[in-house]
């Protein structure tokens, strides 16, 4: 029988955008040095966009974290990687069907080919499924055009975890989920994957200081953000659950890194790192501890379905707009046949713009519709399962 053992898990969004992120090379070296300290057993990193940065971190931490995997995806790479003290036996990456917009170059999420990565790790004869993810960013909370994408990414991640963790003795998800605890995407993920938030456990004592992004102590937080919300946003998480052969108890939760890199005036990233320690006991046949709050699950799934319906209507409007603009540009091209030659150099530009509008109205629009429909149909299956389980629950009869 395995003795109780402690497992230390860290997650950090490294803010490693080449040519954009400030002090990137110096911060990556500092992150590698911190990981080489030996404090952590499993590390989930996000926004490691440059392979050279991953190599630097991997090589620097290799004496204590000898096993690692980078999940390549999309145009720029997923930015997601996992480092481990223990052997990685299998890996898998699932790219989300809806992932931002190709024409929103200034946002860039689509180019990352975002998804959820899985590393299966064996630790003292126990199988630990470690997932790392980075959901689509929220650029405007008041008018969030990506809410459907993020909700469906959360549902897709929950389904991926649910379908791949059947034999696991422990499940860990670390990452920047770009969603706060009151948001629908957060609830969809936790309820459908039956995960626990390490922050909500009794070991997270001083909860007022646990914002993980745009916090007052971070050197990269703009003054405007500090005035608006001094504690920042909690969007980085360590989520977990136990399996059938292991009992998992959380020992501690903290933001372990100092406000600035030692000897420097800047922070490790524009995000804070999150660390959780767990005690794992091998108990033979433990209960996986799935949540049975069917009413809450049903409400959350119904809200997600409403988000999908709104997104499909919006995509339909976009299709009409792109076709109207394509027709307008075609009429301009026809009219230019009868005008003087002086403006004919504009023909290639207008033709290219018209082709772009047609591409957006057809190929791209179909891709987004199919991605949303895939998520919606999956949600409907989940809702049917929940309602069936709900109907089978016997209601106690009250004697009067």
Short mmCIF file of C-alpha atoms in Angstrom, two decimals:
data_model
loop_
_atom_site.label_atom_id
_atom_site.label_comp_id
_atom_site.label_asym_id
_atom_site.label_seq_id
_atom_site.Cartn_x
_atom_site.Cartn_y
_atom_site.Cartn_z
CA UNK A 1 0.00 0.00 0.00
CA UNK A 2 1.38 3.38 -1.01
CA UNK A 3 2.20 5.79 1.82
CA UNK A 4 0.72 9.26 1.73
CA UNK A 5 2.69 11.41 -0.67
CA UNK A 6 2.66 15.13 -1.46
CA UNK A 7 2.31 16.38 -5.03
CA UNK A 8 3.05 20.02 -5.83
CA UNK A 9 1.44 21.49 -8.96
CA UNK A 10 2.16 24.89 -10.53
CA UNK A 11 0.50 26.73 -13.42
CA UNK A 12 1.68 29.98 -15.03
CA UNK A 13 0.83 32.00 -18.11
CA UNK A 14 4.34 33.10 -19.12
CA UNK A 15 3.28 35.98 -21.45
CA UNK A 16 5.83 34.98 -24.05
CA UNK A 17 4.71 36.76 -27.22
CA UNK A 18 7.80 37.44 -29.38
CA UNK A 19 8.39 41.12 -30.17
CA UNK A 20 5.41 42.12 -27.99
CA UNK A 21 5.90 40.91 -24.41
CA UNK A 22 8.18 43.13 -22.35
CA UNK A 23 11.41 41.73 -20.84
CA UNK A 24 10.54 38.35 -22.37
CA UNK A 25 14.01 36.79 -22.55
CA UNK A 26 14.99 37.88 -19.04
CA UNK A 27 11.69 36.64 -17.64
CA UNK A 28 11.99 33.25 -19.36
CA UNK A 29 15.42 32.78 -17.81
CA UNK A 30 13.98 33.71 -14.41
CA UNK A 31 11.09 31.25 -14.86
CA UNK A 32 13.54 28.48 -15.78
CA UNK A 33 15.61 29.28 -12.68
CA UNK A 34 12.51 29.18 -10.47
CA UNK A 35 11.40 25.82 -11.86
CA UNK A 36 14.91 24.47 -11.31
CA UNK A 37 14.54 25.17 -7.58
CA UNK A 38 12.96 21.75 -7.07
CA UNK A 39 9.80 23.08 -5.40
CA UNK A 40 7.40 21.71 -8.00
CA UNK A 41 6.52 18.24 -9.24
CA UNK A 42 4.25 19.09 -12.18
CA UNK A 43 4.19 22.40 -14.06
CA UNK A 44 1.64 23.60 -16.64
CA UNK A 45 2.74 26.61 -18.70
CA UNK A 46 0.83 28.73 -21.20
CA UNK A 47 1.84 31.40 -23.73
CA UNK A 48 5.25 29.90 -24.37
CA UNK A 49 4.88 30.85 -28.02
CA UNK A 50 8.52 30.62 -29.07
CA UNK A 51 10.03 27.12 -29.19
CA UNK A 52 13.36 28.68 -28.20
CA UNK A 53 11.72 29.83 -24.93
CA UNK A 54 10.39 26.33 -24.30
CA UNK A 55 13.87 24.89 -24.91
CA UNK A 56 15.37 27.40 -22.51
CA UNK A 57 12.86 26.56 -19.76
CA UNK A 58 13.07 22.82 -20.42
CA UNK A 59 16.86 22.74 -20.34
CA UNK A 60 17.06 24.97 -17.27
CA UNK A 61 14.60 22.87 -15.27
CA UNK A 62 15.76 19.48 -16.55
CA UNK A 63 17.78 18.50 -13.45
CA UNK A 64 14.58 18.43 -11.36
CA UNK A 65 11.88 18.22 -14.05
CA UNK A 66 13.46 15.83 -16.56
CA UNK A 67 10.25 15.06 -18.48
CA UNK A 68 8.46 17.61 -20.62
CA UNK A 69 6.20 17.99 -23.63
CA UNK A 70 5.29 20.94 -25.85
CA UNK A 71 1.95 20.76 -27.69
CA UNK A 72 2.50 21.97 -31.25
CA UNK A 73 -0.62 23.27 -32.97
CA UNK A 74 -1.93 25.91 -35.35
CA UNK A 75 0.28 28.52 -37.00
CA UNK A 76 2.15 29.79 -33.94
CA UNK A 77 2.06 26.68 -31.74
CA UNK A 78 -0.41 26.25 -28.90
CA UNK A 79 1.89 27.94 -26.38
CA UNK A 80 1.02 25.16 -23.92
CA UNK A 81 3.52 22.77 -22.34
CA UNK A 82 3.88 20.48 -19.32
CA UNK A 83 7.00 19.68 -17.28
CA UNK A 84 7.13 16.78 -14.82
CA UNK A 85 9.36 15.23 -12.20
CA UNK A 86 7.88 11.85 -13.14
CA UNK A 87 7.85 9.97 -16.47
CA UNK A 88 5.35 11.02 -19.13
CA UNK A 89 3.97 7.86 -20.76
CA UNK A 90 1.40 9.17 -23.24
CA UNK A 91 0.43 12.54 -24.70
CA UNK A 92 -2.56 13.84 -26.65
CA UNK A 93 -3.71 17.25 -27.88
CA UNK A 94 -7.28 18.18 -28.77
CA UNK A 95 -7.73 21.38 -30.79
CA UNK A 96 -11.02 23.20 -30.25
CA UNK A 97 -13.39 23.51 -33.26
CA UNK A 98 -14.17 27.18 -32.51
CA UNK A 99 -11.06 29.19 -31.83
CA UNK A 100 -11.42 32.87 -32.66
CA UNK A 101 -11.30 34.57 -36.05
CA UNK A 102 -8.60 34.43 -38.70
CA UNK A 103 -9.21 38.07 -39.70
CA UNK A 104 -8.78 39.31 -36.10
CA UNK A 105 -5.01 39.37 -36.49
CA UNK A 106 -4.57 41.80 -33.58
CA UNK A 107 -6.18 39.25 -31.25
CA UNK A 108 -4.22 36.28 -32.57
CA UNK A 109 -6.03 33.46 -30.74
CA UNK A 110 -6.88 31.63 -33.98
CA UNK A 111 -3.22 31.51 -35.03
CA UNK A 112 -2.33 29.67 -31.81
CA UNK A 113 -4.53 26.69 -32.69
CA UNK A 114 -5.63 26.56 -29.07
CA UNK A 115 -6.86 23.41 -27.38
CA UNK A 116 -6.32 21.18 -24.37
CA UNK A 117 -3.20 19.05 -23.92
CA UNK A 118 -2.97 15.81 -21.94
CA UNK A 119 0.06 14.11 -20.43
CA UNK A 120 -0.42 10.78 -18.68
CA UNK A 121 2.05 10.49 -15.83
CA UNK A 122 2.78 7.46 -13.65
CA UNK A 123 3.60 8.31 -10.05
CA UNK A 124 4.07 5.59 -7.41
CA UNK A 125 1.97 3.11 -9.39
CA UNK A 126 -0.82 5.66 -9.84
CA UNK A 127 -1.93 7.11 -13.19
CA UNK A 128 -2.27 10.89 -13.14
CA UNK A 129 -3.90 12.66 -16.08
CA UNK A 130 -2.46 16.18 -16.33
CA UNK A 131 -4.30 18.58 -18.62
CA UNK A 132 -3.15 22.05 -19.65
CA UNK A 133 -5.34 24.58 -21.43
CA UNK A 134 -5.55 28.24 -22.42
CA UNK A 135 -9.05 29.38 -23.35
CA UNK A 136 -9.82 32.25 -25.73
CA UNK A 137 -9.12 35.67 -24.27
CA UNK A 138 -11.86 38.08 -23.21
CA UNK A 139 -11.02 41.40 -24.88
CA UNK A 140 -14.16 43.36 -23.98
CA UNK A 141 -16.28 42.22 -21.05
CA UNK A 142 -19.13 44.61 -21.89
CA UNK A 143 -19.38 43.43 -25.51
CA UNK A 144 -17.81 39.97 -25.61
CA UNK A 145 -17.92 38.64 -29.17
CA UNK A 146 -16.06 35.50 -28.09
CA UNK A 147 -18.35 34.33 -25.28
CA UNK A 148 -19.78 31.46 -27.38
CA UNK A 149 -16.26 30.36 -28.37
CA UNK A 150 -15.09 30.34 -24.75
CA UNK A 151 -18.20 28.53 -23.44
CA UNK A 152 -17.87 25.86 -26.13
CA UNK A 153 -14.14 25.53 -25.46
CA UNK A 154 -14.94 24.97 -21.78
CA UNK A 155 -17.57 22.35 -22.64
CA UNK A 156 -15.25 20.67 -25.15
CA UNK A 157 -12.50 20.56 -22.50
CA UNK A 158 -14.90 19.10 -19.93
CA UNK A 159 -15.98 16.40 -22.39
CA UNK A 160 -12.37 15.65 -23.33
CA UNK A 161 -11.44 15.23 -19.66
CA UNK A 162 -14.55 13.15 -18.97
CA UNK A 163 -13.88 10.83 -21.93
CA UNK A 164 -10.13 10.37 -21.35
CA UNK A 165 -9.87 10.12 -17.56
CA UNK A 166 -11.84 6.93 -16.89
CA UNK A 167 -8.77 4.97 -15.82
CA UNK A 168 -6.96 7.82 -14.08
CA UNK A 169 -6.33 7.82 -10.33
CA UNK A 170 -6.09 11.62 -10.27
CA UNK A 171 -6.99 14.37 -12.70
CA UNK A 172 -5.31 17.79 -12.75
CA UNK A 173 -6.14 20.72 -15.02
CA UNK A 174 -3.84 23.73 -14.91
CA UNK A 175 -4.15 26.79 -17.06
CA UNK A 176 -5.26 30.28 -17.92
CA UNK A 177 -8.98 29.77 -18.55
CA UNK A 178 -9.74 33.45 -19.22
CA UNK A 179 -12.96 33.11 -17.24
CA UNK A 180 -13.87 34.19 -13.73
CA UNK A 181 -15.71 32.01 -11.17
CA UNK A 182 -19.09 33.67 -11.80
CA UNK A 183 -18.83 33.22 -15.57
CA UNK A 184 -20.74 30.57 -17.49
CA UNK A 185 -17.62 29.00 -19.06
CA UNK A 186 -16.14 28.29 -15.59
CA UNK A 187 -19.36 26.63 -14.41
CA UNK A 188 -19.72 24.58 -17.60
CA UNK A 189 -16.19 23.23 -17.16
CA UNK A 190 -16.39 22.36 -13.47
CA UNK A 191 -19.86 20.83 -13.51
CA UNK A 192 -19.40 18.69 -16.63
CA UNK A 193 -15.89 17.46 -15.80
CA UNK A 194 -16.73 17.02 -12.07
CA UNK A 195 -13.67 19.03 -11.04
CA UNK A 196 -12.85 20.86 -7.82
CA UNK A 197 -11.28 24.33 -7.76
CA UNK A 198 -8.22 24.33 -5.51
CA UNK A 199 -9.04 27.91 -4.54
CA UNK A 200 -12.34 26.90 -2.95
CA UNK A 201 -10.78 24.45 -0.52
CA UNK A 202 -10.13 25.36 3.15
CA UNK A 203 -6.37 25.56 2.52
CA UNK A 204 -6.88 28.79 0.52
CA UNK A 205 -6.99 31.05 3.55
CA UNK A 206 -6.30 34.66 2.47
CA UNK A 207 -8.64 34.73 -0.51
CA UNK A 208 -8.59 38.51 -0.95
CA UNK A 209 -5.05 38.36 -2.34
CA UNK A 210 -5.60 35.63 -4.90
CA UNK A 211 -6.29 37.57 -8.08
CA UNK A 212 -4.09 36.11 -10.82
CA UNK A 213 -4.23 38.76 -13.56
CA UNK A 214 -4.01 42.57 -13.56
CA UNK A 215 -3.18 42.63 -9.85
CA UNK A 216 -1.86 45.71 -8.07
CA UNK A 217 1.43 43.99 -7.14
CA UNK A 218 2.27 43.05 -10.73
CA UNK A 219 4.73 45.41 -12.45
CA UNK A 220 2.95 45.08 -15.82
CA UNK A 221 -0.55 46.03 -14.61
CA UNK A 222 -1.68 49.42 -15.99
CA UNK A 223 -2.65 52.02 -13.39
CA UNK A 224 -6.14 52.21 -14.90
CA UNK A 225 -6.72 48.50 -14.21
CA UNK A 226 -5.48 48.85 -10.63
CA UNK A 227 -7.92 51.72 -9.96
CA UNK A 228 -10.77 49.68 -11.44
CA UNK A 229 -10.01 46.44 -9.58
CA UNK A 230 -7.05 46.45 -7.14
CA UNK A 231 -7.32 42.69 -6.49
CA UNK A 232 -7.30 41.89 -10.21
CA UNK A 233 -9.09 38.95 -11.82
CA UNK A 234 -8.89 35.28 -10.91
CA UNK A 235 -8.63 33.55 -14.28
CA UNK A 236 -5.74 31.08 -13.70
CA UNK A 237 -6.62 27.78 -12.04
CA UNK A 238 -5.53 24.45 -10.69
CA UNK A 239 -8.57 22.15 -10.88
CA UNK A 240 -8.55 18.53 -9.77
CA UNK A 241 -10.42 15.39 -8.77
CA UNK A 242 -9.51 11.98 -7.41
CA UNK A 243 -10.03 8.65 -9.14
CA UNK A 244 -11.07 5.15 -8.12
CA UNK A 245 -7.81 4.04 -6.49
CA UNK A 246 -6.65 7.27 -4.87
CA UNK A 247 -7.96 9.63 -2.26
CA UNK A 248 -6.81 13.20 -2.95
CA UNK A 249 -6.70 15.82 -0.23
CA UNK A 250 -5.57 19.38 -0.83
CA UNK A 251 -2.84 20.56 1.51
CA UNK A 252 -2.30 24.17 0.42
CA UNK A 253 -3.05 26.83 -2.20
CA UNK A 254 -0.92 29.90 -2.86
CA UNK A 255 0.55 32.35 -5.34
CA UNK A 256 4.17 31.32 -4.76
CA UNK A 257 6.22 33.81 -6.77
CA UNK A 258 7.46 37.14 -5.37
CA UNK A 259 6.08 40.40 -6.78
CA UNK A 260 9.23 40.91 -8.88
CA UNK A 261 12.03 38.73 -10.16
CA UNK A 262 14.83 38.82 -7.53
CA UNK A 263 17.22 41.63 -8.34
CA UNK A 264 14.91 43.10 -11.01
CA UNK A 265 12.08 45.62 -11.15
CA UNK A 266 9.72 43.49 -13.26
CA UNK A 267 7.46 40.54 -12.48
CA UNK A 268 7.79 36.99 -13.83
CA UNK A 269 4.77 37.56 -16.11
CA UNK A 270 1.68 39.73 -16.39
CA UNK A 271 -0.12 36.78 -14.72
CA UNK A 272 0.51 35.33 -11.27
CA UNK A 273 1.54 31.72 -10.85
CA UNK A 274 -0.84 29.43 -8.94
CA UNK A 275 0.42 26.54 -6.81
CA UNK A 276 -1.53 23.77 -5.11
CA UNK A 277 -0.21 20.91 -2.98
CA UNK A 278 -2.07 17.62 -2.71
CA UNK A 279 -1.80 14.60 -0.46
CA UNK A 280 -2.47 11.38 -2.36
CA UNK A 281 -3.37 8.12 -0.62
CA UNK A 282 -3.69 4.76 -2.37
CA UNK A 283 -6.94 3.33 -1.01
CA UNK A 284 -7.83 0.54 -3.43
CA UNK A 285 -11.35 1.50 -4.53
CA UNK A 286 -12.11 5.11 -3.72
CA UNK A 287 -15.19 6.95 -4.90
CA UNK A 288 -14.49 9.33 -7.74
CA UNK A 289 -16.72 11.93 -6.12
CA UNK A 290 -18.80 13.07 -9.07
CA UNK A 291 -21.10 15.97 -8.37
CA UNK A 292 -24.80 15.13 -8.46
CA UNK A 293 -26.18 18.69 -8.44
CA UNK A 294 -28.38 17.88 -11.42
CA UNK A 295 -30.51 20.99 -11.16
CA UNK A 296 -27.51 23.31 -11.31
CA UNK A 297 -25.96 21.29 -14.13
CA UNK A 298 -29.18 21.55 -16.13
CA UNK A 299 -29.38 25.34 -15.63
CA UNK A 300 -25.78 25.84 -16.72
CA UNK A 301 -26.16 23.64 -19.82
CA UNK A 302 -29.39 25.45 -20.76
CA UNK A 303 -27.60 28.81 -20.54
CA UNK A 304 -24.81 27.45 -22.72
CA UNK A 305 -27.37 26.32 -25.31
CA UNK A 306 -28.87 29.81 -25.34
CA UNK A 307 -25.41 31.25 -25.95
CA UNK A 308 -25.04 28.86 -28.91
CA UNK A 309 -28.37 29.95 -30.38
CA UNK A 310 -27.39 33.62 -30.08
CA UNK A 311 -24.03 32.87 -31.72
CA UNK A 312 -25.69 31.06 -34.64
CA UNK A 313 -27.98 34.05 -35.23
CA UNK A 314 -24.99 36.41 -35.15
CA UNK A 315 -23.06 34.23 -37.60
CA UNK A 316 -26.10 34.22 -39.89
CA UNK A 317 -26.16 38.02 -39.82
CA UNK A 318 -22.47 38.10 -40.62
CA UNK A 319 -23.02 35.85 -43.62
CA UNK A 320 -25.63 38.24 -45.04
CA UNK A 321 -23.36 41.22 -44.43
CA UNK A 322 -20.43 39.60 -46.21
CA UNK A 323 -22.63 38.67 -49.20
CA UNK A 324 -24.00 42.22 -49.39
CA UNK A 325 -20.49 43.67 -49.33
CA UNK A 326 -19.39 41.16 -51.99
CA UNK A 327 -22.27 42.22 -54.24
CA UNK A 328 -21.49 45.91 -53.68
CA UNK A 329 -17.85 45.38 -54.64
CA UNK A 330 -18.91 43.41 -57.74
CA UNK A 331 -21.10 46.33 -58.82
CA UNK A 332 -18.18 48.70 -58.30
CA UNK A 333 -15.99 46.51 -60.52
CA UNK A 334 -18.66 46.46 -63.24
CA UNK A 335 -19.06 50.23 -63.06
CA UNK A 336 -15.31 50.70 -63.39
CA UNK A 337 -15.48 49.19 -66.89
CA UNK A 338 -17.05 52.44 -68.12
CA UNK A 339 -14.88 54.95 -66.30
CA UNK A 340 -11.55 56.48 -67.29
CA UNK A 341 -8.44 54.35 -67.01
CA UNK A 342 -6.99 56.44 -64.16
CA UNK A 343 -8.67 54.42 -61.40
CA UNK A 344 -8.11 51.00 -62.98
CA UNK A 345 -5.06 50.33 -60.75
CA UNK A 346 -7.62 49.88 -57.94
CA UNK A 347 -9.14 46.88 -59.69
CA UNK A 348 -6.74 44.27 -58.19
CA UNK A 349 -7.33 45.64 -54.68
CA UNK A 350 -11.13 45.68 -55.03
CA UNK A 351 -11.07 42.19 -56.59
CA UNK A 352 -8.98 40.85 -53.71
CA UNK A 353 -11.32 42.49 -51.18
CA UNK A 354 -14.33 40.95 -52.90
CA UNK A 355 -12.69 37.51 -52.83
CA UNK A 356 -12.02 37.96 -49.11
CA UNK A 357 -15.69 38.81 -48.48
CA UNK A 358 -16.77 35.72 -50.42
CA UNK A 359 -14.33 33.58 -48.42
CA UNK A 360 -15.76 34.93 -45.15
CA UNK A 361 -19.35 34.39 -46.34
CA UNK A 362 -18.75 30.80 -47.43
CA UNK A 363 -15.78 28.77 -46.20
CA UNK A 364 -15.10 30.62 -42.95
CA UNK A 365 -18.77 31.08 -42.08
CA UNK A 366 -19.42 27.37 -42.64
CA UNK A 367 -16.48 26.44 -40.41
CA UNK A 368 -17.79 28.58 -37.56
CA UNK A 369 -21.38 27.34 -37.97
CA UNK A 370 -20.23 23.71 -37.92
CA UNK A 371 -18.02 24.33 -34.88
CA UNK A 372 -20.88 25.91 -32.95
CA UNK A 373 -23.34 23.20 -34.07
CA UNK A 374 -20.93 20.47 -32.93
CA UNK A 375 -20.79 22.05 -29.48
CA UNK A 376 -24.54 22.64 -29.37
CA UNK A 377 -25.34 19.03 -30.26
CA UNK A 378 -22.91 17.84 -27.59
CA UNK A 379 -24.62 20.09 -25.05
CA UNK A 380 -28.01 18.70 -26.05
CA UNK A 381 -26.80 15.14 -25.49
CA UNK A 382 -25.46 16.19 -22.08
CA UNK A 383 -28.73 17.92 -21.22
CA UNK A 384 -30.73 14.82 -22.16
CA UNK A 385 -28.50 12.69 -19.93
CA UNK A 386 -28.89 15.12 -17.02
CA UNK A 387 -32.68 15.31 -17.41
CA UNK A 388 -32.93 11.52 -17.62
CA UNK A 389 -30.90 11.16 -14.41
CA UNK A 390 -33.00 13.86 -12.80
CA UNK A 391 -36.26 12.11 -13.75
CA UNK A 392 -35.01 8.83 -12.26
CA UNK A 393 -34.28 10.38 -8.87
CA UNK A 394 -37.00 9.35 -6.46
CA UNK A 395 -38.67 12.24 -4.69
CA UNK A 396 -39.24 11.41 -1.02
CA UNK A 397 -42.89 11.28 -0.06
CA UNK A 398 -43.89 13.39 2.95
CA UNK A 399 -46.48 11.98 5.32
CA UNK A 400 -49.07 14.50 6.45
#
